Coordinates of N, CA and C and ligand atoms in Angstrom, one line a residue:
X1 N 3.2 -11.9 -33.2 CA 2.0 -12.4 -32.5 C 2.4 -13.7 -31.8
X2 N 1.8 -13.8 -30.6 CA 2.0 -15.0 -29.8 C 0.8 -16.0 -30.0
X3 N 1.1 -17.2 -30.5 CA 0.0 -18.1 -30.9 C -0.8 -18.6 -29.7
X4 N 0.0 -19.0 -28.7 CA -0.6 -19.5 -27.4 C 0.4 -19.3 -26.3
X5 N 0.0 -19.6 -25.1 CA 0.9 -19.2 -24.0 C 2.1 -20.1 -24.0
X6 N 2.1 -21.3 -24.5 CA 3.3 -22.1 -24.5 C 4.4 -21.6 -25.4
X7 N 4.0 -20.7 -26.4 CA 5.0 -20.2 -27.3 C 5.6 -18.9 -26.8
X8 N 5.2 -18.4 -25.6 CA 5.7 -17.1 -25.1 C 7.2 -17.2 -24.9
X9 N 7.9 -16.3 -25.6 CA 9.3 -16.2 -25.3 C 9.5 -15.1 -24.2
X10 N 10.7 -15.0 -23.7 CA 10.9 -14.0 -22.6 C 10.5 -12.7 -23.1
X11 N 10.9 -12.3 -24.4 CA 10.7 -11.0 -24.9 C 9.2 -10.8 -25.0
X12 N 8.5 -11.8 -25.7 CA 7.1 -11.6 -25.8 C 6.4 -11.5 -24.5
X13 N 6.8 -12.3 -23.5 CA 6.2 -12.3 -22.2 C 6.3 -11.0 -21.5
X14 N 7.3 -10.2 -21.9 CA 7.4 -8.9 -21.2 C 6.7 -7.8 -22.0
X15 N 6.0 -8.1 -23.1 CA 5.4 -7.1 -23.9 C 4.0 -7.3 -24.2
X16 N 3.3 -8.0 -23.3 CA 1.9 -8.4 -23.4 C 1.0 -7.4 -22.6
X17 N 0.3 -6.6 -23.3 CA -0.5 -5.5 -22.6 C -1.9 -6.0 -22.3
X18 N -2.4 -5.7 -21.2 CA -3.9 -5.8 -20.9 C -4.4 -4.4 -20.6
X19 N -5.4 -3.9 -21.4 CA -5.9 -2.6 -21.2 C -7.3 -2.6 -20.6
X20 N -7.5 -1.8 -19.5 CA -8.7 -1.8 -18.8 C -9.4 -0.5 -19.1
X21 N -10.7 -0.5 -19.5 CA -11.4 0.7 -19.9 C -12.8 0.7 -19.2
X22 N -13.4 1.9 -19.2 CA -14.8 2.0 -18.8 C -15.6 2.7 -19.8
X23 N -15.0 3.5 -20.7 CA -15.8 4.4 -21.6 C -15.3 4.4 -23.0
X24 N -15.2 5.6 -23.6 CA -15.0 5.7 -25.1 C -13.7 5.1 -25.6
X25 N -12.7 5.1 -24.8 CA -11.5 4.3 -25.2 C -10.6 5.1 -26.2
X26 N -10.6 6.4 -26.1 CA -9.7 7.1 -27.0 C -8.2 6.9 -26.7
X27 N -7.9 6.7 -25.4 CA -6.5 6.4 -25.1 C -6.1 4.9 -25.5
X28 N -7.1 4.0 -25.4 CA -6.9 2.7 -25.9 C -6.6 2.8 -27.4
X29 N -7.3 3.6 -28.1 CA -7.1 3.8 -29.6 C -5.7 4.3 -29.8
X30 N -5.2 5.2 -29.0 CA -3.9 5.8 -29.2 C -2.8 4.7 -29.0
X31 N -3.1 3.7 -28.1 CA -2.2 2.6 -27.9 C -2.2 1.7 -29.1
X32 N -3.5 1.4 -29.5 CA -3.6 0.5 -30.7 C -2.9 1.1 -31.9
X33 N -3.1 2.4 -32.1 CA -2.4 3.0 -33.3 C -0.9 3.0 -33.1
X34 N -0.4 3.2 -31.9 CA 1.1 3.2 -31.7 C 1.6 1.8 -32.0
X35 N 0.9 0.7 -31.6 CA 1.3 -0.6 -31.9 C 1.2 -0.9 -33.4
X36 N 0.1 -0.5 -34.0 CA -0.1 -0.8 -35.5 C 1.0 0.0 -36.3
X37 N 1.3 1.2 -35.9 CA 2.3 2.0 -36.6 C 3.8 1.6 -36.2
X38 N 3.9 0.6 -35.4 CA 5.2 0.2 -34.9 C 6.0 1.3 -34.2
X39 N 5.3 2.2 -33.6 CA 6.0 3.2 -32.7 C 6.1 2.5 -31.3
X40 N 5.3 1.5 -31.1 CA 5.3 0.8 -29.8 C 5.4 -0.7 -30.0
X41 N 6.5 -1.3 -29.5 CA 6.7 -2.7 -29.7 C 6.0 -3.5 -28.6
X42 N 4.8 -3.9 -28.8 CA 4.0 -4.5 -27.8 C 2.8 -5.2 -28.5
X43 N 2.2 -6.1 -27.7 CA 0.9 -6.7 -28.2 C -0.2 -6.5 -27.2
X44 N -1.3 -6.0 -27.6 CA -2.4 -5.8 -26.7 C -3.2 -7.2 -26.7
X45 N -3.1 -7.9 -25.7 CA -3.6 -9.3 -25.7 C -5.1 -9.3 -25.2
X46 N -5.5 -8.3 -24.5 CA -6.9 -8.3 -24.1 C -7.3 -6.9 -23.6
X47 N -8.5 -6.5 -23.9 CA -9.1 -5.3 -23.4 C -10.3 -5.7 -22.5
X48 N -10.3 -5.3 -21.3 CA -11.3 -5.6 -20.3 C -12.1 -4.3 -19.9
X49 N -13.4 -4.4 -20.0 CA -14.3 -3.3 -19.6 C -15.1 -3.7 -18.4
X50 N -15.4 -2.7 -17.6 CA -16.3 -3.0 -16.5 C -17.8 -2.7 -16.8
X51 N -18.0 -2.2 -18.1 CA -19.3 -1.9 -18.6 C -19.5 -2.4 -20.0
X52 N -20.6 -3.1 -20.2 CA -20.8 -3.7 -21.5 C -20.9 -2.7 -22.6
X53 N -21.4 -1.5 -22.2 CA -21.6 -0.4 -23.2 C -20.4 0.5 -23.5
X54 N -19.2 0.1 -22.9 CA -18.0 0.9 -23.1 C -17.7 1.0 -24.6
X55 N -17.6 2.2 -25.1 CA -17.4 2.4 -26.5 C -16.1 1.9 -27.0
X56 N -15.1 1.8 -26.1 CA -13.8 1.3 -26.4 C -13.8 -0.1 -26.8
X57 N -14.8 -0.9 -26.4 CA -14.9 -2.3 -26.8 C -15.0 -2.4 -28.3
X58 N -15.7 -1.5 -29.0 CA -15.8 -1.6 -30.4 C -14.5 -1.3 -31.1
X59 N -13.7 -0.4 -30.5 CA -12.4 -0.1 -31.0 C -11.5 -1.3 -30.9
X60 N -11.6 -2.0 -29.8 CA -10.8 -3.2 -29.6 C -11.2 -4.3 -30.7
X61 N -12.5 -4.5 -30.8 CA -13.0 -5.5 -31.7 C -12.5 -5.2 -33.2
X62 N -12.6 -3.9 -33.5 CA -12.2 -3.5 -34.9 C -10.8 -3.8 -35.1
X63 N -10.0 -3.8 -34.1 CA -8.5 -4.0 -34.2 C -8.2 -5.5 -34.0
X64 N -9.3 -6.3 -33.9 CA -9.1 -7.8 -33.7 C -8.5 -8.2 -32.4
X65 N -8.7 -7.4 -31.4 CA -8.2 -7.7 -30.0 C -9.3 -8.4 -29.2
X66 N -9.0 -9.4 -28.4 CA -9.9 -10.1 -27.6 C -10.5 -9.1 -26.5
X67 N -11.8 -9.2 -26.3 CA -12.4 -8.3 -25.3 C -13.1 -9.2 -24.2
X68 N -13.1 -8.6 -23.0 CA -13.8 -9.3 -21.9 C -14.6 -8.2 -21.2
X69 N -15.8 -8.5 -20.8 CA -16.6 -7.6 -20.0 C -16.8 -8.2 -18.7
X70 N -16.4 -7.5 -17.6 CA -16.6 -8.0 -16.3 C -17.4 -6.9 -15.6
X71 N -18.7 -7.1 -15.4 CA -19.6 -6.1 -14.8 C -19.4 -6.2 -13.3
X72 N -19.0 -5.1 -12.7 CA -18.7 -5.2 -11.3 C -19.9 -5.4 -10.4
X73 N -21.1 -5.1 -11.0 CA -22.3 -5.2 -10.2 C -22.6 -6.7 -9.9
X74 N -22.0 -7.6 -10.7 CA -22.2 -9.1 -10.4 C -21.4 -9.6 -9.3
X75 N -20.5 -8.8 -8.7 CA -19.5 -9.3 -7.7 C -19.9 -8.8 -6.3
X76 N -19.7 -9.7 -5.3 CA -20.1 -9.3 -4.0 C -19.2 -8.2 -3.4
X77 N -18.0 -8.1 -3.8 CA -17.1 -7.2 -3.1 C -16.0 -6.7 -4.1
X78 N -15.3 -5.6 -3.8 CA -14.2 -5.2 -4.6 C -13.1 -6.2 -4.7
X79 N -12.9 -6.9 -3.6 CA -11.8 -7.9 -3.6 C -12.2 -9.0 -4.6
X80 N -13.5 -9.5 -4.5 CA -13.9 -10.6 -5.4 C -13.8 -10.1 -6.9
X81 N -14.2 -8.9 -7.2 CA -14.1 -8.4 -8.5 C -12.6 -8.3 -9.0
X82 N -11.8 -7.8 -8.1 CA -10.4 -7.6 -8.5 C -9.7 -8.9 -8.7
X83 N -10.1 -9.9 -7.9 CA -9.5 -11.3 -8.0 C -9.8 -11.8 -9.4
X84 N -11.0 -11.6 -9.9 CA -11.4 -12.1 -11.2 C -10.6 -11.3 -12.3
X85 N -10.5 -10.0 -12.1 CA -9.6 -9.2 -13.0 C -8.2 -9.8 -13.1
X86 N -7.6 -10.0 -12.0 CA -6.3 -10.6 -11.9 C -6.2 -11.9 -12.7
X87 N -7.2 -12.8 -12.4 CA -7.3 -14.1 -13.0 C -7.3 -14.0 -14.5
X88 N -8.2 -13.1 -15.0 CA -8.3 -12.9 -16.5 C -7.0 -12.4 -17.1
X89 N -6.3 -11.5 -16.4 CA -5.0 -11.0 -16.9 C -3.9 -12.0 -16.9
X90 N -3.9 -12.8 -15.8 CA -2.9 -13.8 -15.6 C -3.1 -15.0 -16.7
X91 N -4.3 -15.3 -16.9 CA -4.7 -16.4 -17.9 C -4.1 -16.0 -19.2
X92 N -3.9 -14.8 -19.5 CA -3.4 -14.4 -20.8 C -1.9 -13.9 -20.7
X93 N -1.3 -14.2 -19.6 CA 0.1 -13.9 -19.3 C 0.4 -12.4 -19.6
X94 N -0.5 -11.5 -19.2 CA -0.3 -10.1 -19.3 C 0.8 -9.7 -18.4
X95 N 1.7 -8.9 -19.0 CA 2.9 -8.4 -18.2 C 2.8 -7.0 -17.8
X96 N 2.0 -6.2 -18.5 CA 1.8 -4.8 -18.2 C 0.3 -4.4 -18.3
X97 N -0.2 -3.9 -17.2 CA -1.6 -3.5 -17.2 C -1.7 -2.0 -17.4
X98 N -2.5 -1.6 -18.4 CA -2.7 -0.2 -18.7 C -4.1 0.2 -18.4
X99 N -4.3 1.1 -17.4 CA -5.6 1.7 -17.2 C -5.8 2.8 -18.1
X100 N -6.9 2.8 -18.9 CA -7.2 3.8 -19.8 C -8.7 4.3 -19.7
X101 N -8.8 5.2 -18.7 CA -10.2 5.6 -18.4 C -11.0 4.5 -17.7
X102 N -10.3 3.7 -16.8 CA -11.0 2.7 -16.0 C -11.4 3.3 -14.7
X103 N -12.7 3.5 -14.6 CA -13.2 4.3 -13.5 C -13.6 3.5 -12.3
X104 N -12.6 2.8 -11.8 CA -12.7 2.0 -10.6 C -11.5 2.2 -9.7
X105 N -11.6 2.2 -8.4 CA -10.5 2.1 -7.6 C -10.0 0.7 -7.5
X106 N -8.7 0.5 -7.5 CA -8.2 -0.9 -7.5 C -7.8 -1.2 -6.1
X107 N -8.1 -2.4 -5.7 CA -7.7 -2.9 -4.3 C -6.2 -3.0 -4.2
X108 N -5.7 -3.0 -3.0 CA -4.3 -3.3 -2.8 C -3.9 -4.7 -3.3
X109 N -4.8 -5.6 -3.2 CA -4.6 -7.0 -3.7 C -4.3 -6.9 -5.2
X110 N -5.0 -6.2 -6.0 CA -4.8 -6.1 -7.4 C -3.4 -5.4 -7.7
X111 N -3.2 -4.3 -7.0 CA -1.9 -3.6 -7.2 C -0.7 -4.5 -6.9
X112 N -0.8 -5.3 -5.8 CA 0.3 -6.2 -5.4 C 0.5 -7.3 -6.4
X113 N -0.6 -7.7 -7.1 CA -0.5 -8.8 -8.1 C 0.4 -8.4 -9.3
X114 N 0.5 -7.1 -9.6 CA 1.3 -6.6 -10.7 C 2.2 -5.4 -10.2
X115 N 3.2 -5.7 -9.3 CA 4.0 -4.7 -8.7 C 4.7 -3.9 -9.7
X116 N 4.6 -2.5 -9.7 CA 5.2 -1.6 -10.7 C 4.9 -2.0 -12.1
X117 N 3.8 -2.7 -12.3 CA 3.4 -3.1 -13.7 C 2.0 -2.7 -14.0
X118 N 1.5 -1.7 -13.4 CA 0.2 -1.1 -13.7 C 0.4 0.4 -14.0
X119 N 0.0 0.9 -15.2 CA 0.1 2.3 -15.5 C -1.2 2.9 -15.6
X120 N -1.3 4.2 -15.4 CA -2.5 5.0 -15.5 C -2.2 6.3 -16.2
X121 N -3.2 6.8 -17.0 CA -3.1 8.2 -17.5 C -4.1 9.0 -16.8
X122 N -3.7 10.2 -16.4 CA -4.5 11.1 -15.6 C -4.5 12.5 -16.3
X123 N -5.7 13.1 -16.4 CA -5.7 14.4 -17.1 C -5.4 15.6 -16.3
X124 N -4.3 15.6 -15.5 CA -3.8 16.8 -14.8 C -2.3 16.6 -14.6
X125 N -1.7 17.7 -14.1 CA -0.3 17.6 -13.8 C -0.3 17.2 -12.3
X126 N -0.2 15.9 -12.1 CA -0.2 15.4 -10.7 C 1.1 15.9 -10.0
X127 N 1.0 16.1 -8.7 CA 0.0 15.8 -7.8 C -1.2 16.7 -7.7
X128 N -1.2 17.7 -8.6 CA -2.4 18.6 -8.6 C -3.6 17.9 -9.2
X129 N -4.8 18.1 -8.6 CA -6.0 17.7 -9.1 C -6.2 16.2 -9.4
X130 N -5.9 15.4 -8.4 CA -6.2 13.9 -8.5 C -7.7 13.7 -8.5
X131 N -8.1 12.5 -8.8 CA -9.5 12.1 -8.7 C -10.3 12.5 -10.0
X132 N -11.6 12.6 -9.8 CA -12.5 12.8 -11.0 C -12.3 14.2 -11.6
X133 N -12.4 14.3 -12.9 CA -12.5 15.5 -13.6 C -11.3 16.4 -13.3
X134 N -10.1 15.9 -13.5 CA -8.9 16.7 -13.3 C -8.9 17.9 -14.2
X135 N -9.4 17.8 -15.4 CA -9.4 19.0 -16.3 C -10.3 20.1 -15.8
X136 N -11.5 19.7 -15.3 CA -12.4 20.7 -14.8 C -11.9 21.3 -13.5
X137 N -11.3 20.5 -12.7 CA -10.7 21.0 -11.4 C -9.7 22.1 -11.7
X138 N -8.8 21.8 -12.7 CA -7.8 22.7 -13.1 C -8.3 24.0 -13.6
X139 N -9.3 23.9 -14.5 CA -10.0 25.1 -15.1 C -10.6 26.0 -14.1
X140 N -11.4 25.3 -13.2 CA -12.1 26.1 -12.1 C -11.1 26.7 -11.2
X141 N -10.0 26.1 -11.0 CA -9.0 26.6 -10.0 C -8.3 27.9 -10.6
X142 N -8.3 27.9 -12.0 CA -7.7 29.1 -12.6 C -6.2 29.0 -12.9
X143 N -5.7 27.8 -13.0 CA -4.3 27.6 -13.3 C -4.0 28.1 -14.7
X144 N -2.7 28.5 -14.9 CA -2.3 29.0 -16.2 C -1.7 27.9 -17.0
X145 N -1.2 26.8 -16.4 CA -0.8 25.6 -17.1 C -1.5 24.4 -16.6
X146 N -1.8 23.5 -17.5 CA -2.5 22.2 -17.1 C -1.7 21.1 -17.8
X147 N -2.3 19.9 -17.8 CA -1.6 18.9 -18.6 C -2.0 17.5 -18.2
X148 N -1.2 16.6 -18.6 CA -1.5 15.1 -18.4 C -0.3 14.4 -17.8
X149 N -0.6 13.3 -17.1 CA 0.4 12.5 -16.4 C 0.2 11.1 -16.7
X150 N 1.3 10.3 -17.0 CA 1.3 8.9 -16.9 C 2.1 8.4 -15.7
X151 N 1.5 7.6 -14.9 CA 2.2 7.2 -13.7 C 2.0 5.7 -13.4
X152 N 2.9 5.2 -12.5 CA 2.8 3.9 -12.0 C 1.7 3.8 -10.9
X153 N 0.8 2.8 -11.0 CA -0.3 2.8 -10.0 C 0.2 2.1 -8.7
X154 N -0.1 2.8 -7.6 CA 0.1 2.3 -6.3 C -1.3 2.3 -5.6
X155 N -1.4 1.7 -4.4 CA -2.8 1.6 -3.8 C -3.4 3.0 -3.6
X156 N -2.6 4.1 -3.4 CA -3.2 5.4 -3.2 C -3.6 6.0 -4.5
X157 N -4.8 6.6 -4.6 CA -5.3 7.1 -5.9 C -4.4 8.2 -6.6
X158 N -4.1 7.9 -7.8 CA -3.3 8.9 -8.6 C -2.1 9.5 -7.9
X159 N -1.4 8.6 -7.2 CA -0.3 9.1 -6.4 C 1.1 8.4 -6.7
X160 N 1.1 7.5 -7.7 CA 2.3 6.7 -7.9 C 3.4 7.4 -8.6
X161 N 4.6 6.9 -8.7 CA 5.7 7.5 -9.4 C 5.4 7.9 -10.8
X162 N 5.8 9.1 -11.2 CA 5.4 9.8 -12.5 C 6.5 9.3 -13.5
X163 N 5.9 8.9 -14.7 CA 6.8 8.4 -15.8 C 7.0 9.6 -16.8
X164 N 5.9 10.1 -17.3 CA 5.9 11.2 -18.2 C 4.8 12.2 -17.9
X165 N 5.1 13.5 -18.1 CA 4.1 14.5 -18.0 C 4.2 15.4 -19.3
X166 N 3.0 16.0 -19.6 CA 3.0 17.0 -20.7 C 2.2 18.2 -20.3
X167 N 2.6 19.4 -20.7 CA 2.0 20.6 -20.2 C 1.2 21.3 -21.4
X168 N 0.1 21.8 -21.0 CA -0.6 22.7 -22.0 C -0.9 24.0 -21.4
X169 N -0.9 25.1 -22.2 CA -1.2 26.4 -21.6 C -2.8 26.6 -21.5
X170 N -3.2 27.2 -20.4 CA -4.6 27.5 -20.3 C -4.8 28.9 -20.7
X171 N -5.6 29.1 -21.8 CA -5.8 30.5 -22.4 C -7.1 31.0 -21.8
X172 N -7.2 32.4 -21.8 CA -8.4 33.0 -21.2 C -9.7 32.6 -21.9
X173 N -9.5 32.3 -23.2 CA -10.7 31.9 -24.0 C -11.1 30.4 -23.8
X174 N -10.3 29.7 -23.1 CA -10.6 28.2 -22.9 C -11.8 28.0 -22.1
X175 N -12.5 27.0 -22.4 CA -13.6 26.5 -21.6 C -13.2 25.2 -21.0
X176 N -14.0 24.6 -20.1 CA -13.6 23.3 -19.6 C -13.4 22.3 -20.7
X177 N -14.3 22.4 -21.7 CA -14.3 21.4 -22.8 C -13.1 21.6 -23.7
X178 N -12.7 22.9 -24.0 CA -11.6 23.1 -24.9 C -10.3 22.7 -24.2
X179 N -10.2 23.0 -22.9 CA -9.0 22.6 -22.1 C -8.9 21.0 -22.1
X180 N -10.0 20.4 -21.8 CA -10.0 18.9 -21.8 C -9.6 18.3 -23.2
X181 N -10.0 19.0 -24.2 CA -9.6 18.5 -25.6 C -8.1 18.7 -25.8
X182 N -7.5 19.8 -25.3 CA -6.1 20.0 -25.5 C -5.3 19.0 -24.7
X183 N -5.8 18.7 -23.5 CA -5.1 17.8 -22.6 C -5.2 16.4 -23.2
X184 N -6.3 16.0 -23.8 CA -6.5 14.7 -24.4 C -5.5 14.4 -25.5
X185 N -5.2 15.5 -26.3 CA -4.2 15.3 -27.4 C -2.8 14.9 -26.7
X186 N -2.5 15.5 -25.6 CA -1.3 15.2 -24.9 C -1.3 13.8 -24.3
X187 N -2.5 13.4 -23.7 CA -2.6 12.0 -23.2 C -2.3 11.0 -24.3
X188 N -2.9 11.2 -25.4 CA -2.7 10.3 -26.5 C -1.2 10.2 -27.0
X189 N -0.5 11.3 -26.8 CA 0.9 11.3 -27.2 C 1.8 10.6 -26.1
X190 N 1.5 10.9 -24.9 CA 2.5 10.4 -23.8 C 2.2 9.0 -23.3
X191 N 0.9 8.6 -23.5 CA 0.6 7.2 -22.9 C 1.4 6.1 -23.7
X192 N 1.4 6.1 -25.0 CA 2.2 5.1 -25.7 C 3.7 5.3 -25.4
X193 N 4.1 6.5 -25.3 CA 5.5 6.8 -25.1 C 5.9 6.2 -23.7
X194 N 5.1 6.4 -22.7 CA 5.4 5.9 -21.4 C 5.4 4.4 -21.3
X195 N 4.5 3.8 -22.0 CA 4.4 2.3 -22.1 C 5.7 1.8 -22.7
X196 N 6.2 2.5 -23.7 CA 7.5 2.1 -24.4 C 8.6 2.2 -23.4
X197 N 8.7 3.3 -22.7 CA 9.7 3.5 -21.7 C 9.8 2.4 -20.7
X198 N 8.6 2.0 -20.2 CA 8.5 1.0 -19.1 C 8.9 -0.4 -19.7
X199 N 8.4 -0.7 -20.9 CA 8.7 -2.0 -21.6 C 10.2 -2.1 -21.9
X200 N 10.8 -1.0 -22.2 CA 12.2 -1.1 -22.6 C 13.2 -1.3 -21.4
X201 N 12.7 -1.1 -20.2 CA 13.4 -1.4 -19.0 C 14.6 -0.4 -18.8
X202 N 15.5 -0.8 -17.9 CA 16.6 0.1 -17.6 C 16.2 1.2 -16.7
X203 N 15.1 1.1 -16.0 CA 14.6 2.2 -15.1 C 14.6 1.7 -13.7
X204 N 14.5 2.6 -12.8 CA 14.4 2.2 -11.4 C 13.5 3.3 -10.7
X205 N 13.1 2.9 -9.5 CA 12.3 3.9 -8.7 C 13.0 4.2 -7.4
X206 N 13.3 5.4 -7.2 CA 14.1 5.9 -6.0 C 13.2 6.8 -5.2
X207 N 12.6 6.3 -4.1 CA 11.6 7.0 -3.4 C 10.4 7.1 -4.2
X208 N 10.0 8.3 -4.6 CA 8.9 8.5 -5.5 C 9.3 8.7 -6.9
X209 N 10.6 8.8 -7.1 CA 11.1 9.2 -8.4 C 11.4 8.1 -9.4
X210 N 10.8 8.2 -10.6 CA 11.0 7.2 -11.6 C 12.3 7.7 -12.4
X211 N 13.3 6.9 -12.4 CA 14.6 7.3 -13.0 C 15.0 6.4 -14.1
X212 N 15.4 7.0 -15.2 CA 15.9 6.1 -16.3 C 17.4 6.1 -16.3
X213 N 17.9 4.9 -16.1 CA 19.3 4.5 -16.0 C 20.1 5.3 -15.0
Ligands
GRF1 C1 -9.0 10.3 -20.0 O1 -9.1 11.7 -19.8 C2 -8.1 9.8 -18.9 O2 -7.1 10.6 -18.6 C3 -9.1 9.6 -17.7 O3 -10.3 9.2 -18.3 C4 -10.4 9.6 -19.6 C5 -10.6 8.4 -20.5 O4 -10.8 8.8 -21.8 N1 -8.5 8.7 -16.7 P1 -10.8 7.7 -22.9 O5 -11.8 6.6 -22.5 O6 -9.4 7.1 -23.0 O7 -11.2 8.4 -24.2

């Protein structure tokens, strides 16, 4: 644990997560569990929600993690909101930002504040089915395989370099809900894994490709 920012060592400074949520926070829980079980060497220093009612806030509090609510309705513009988000994250020396069901587009200003240091989990095999309801889009399209993606966030929605993907089979008996549940299991597995890969370093980005060593 880092007692205060003056005590931050280089290693600690590189492993301080800020998690952004809007809803139930099951991916946040997967990250908390991975840290608790020591599968992921990191500290979640803050969880920020854009809605006071986000269920994930209770998960953070139960784990003893500081929470912040920034209601976007109180800000005049996306830029103003994002500037406050950046300030809250910087104040806590966050080194990696993890979007976990954060249902807001981020401005280029925000993305530039943490270059290659913002991750997102998306419930489809990108670049297929970006945007809202990736699972439903896949089911309605009739694909035979679906899945989840963890990627680096760039200003373009759901389009950044891919770190890890996982595939699930779509069976004829699947409904949108059963497919979403199968994908969620994979999200919970690959998100902590991808965070670990990024924190452990030794990777580079070549064009769109995320390459390890
Ligand atoms: C997940 O399906 C994630 O892929 C998407 O939003 C959902 C968030 O779920 N971006 P949760 O809040 O982590 O349970």
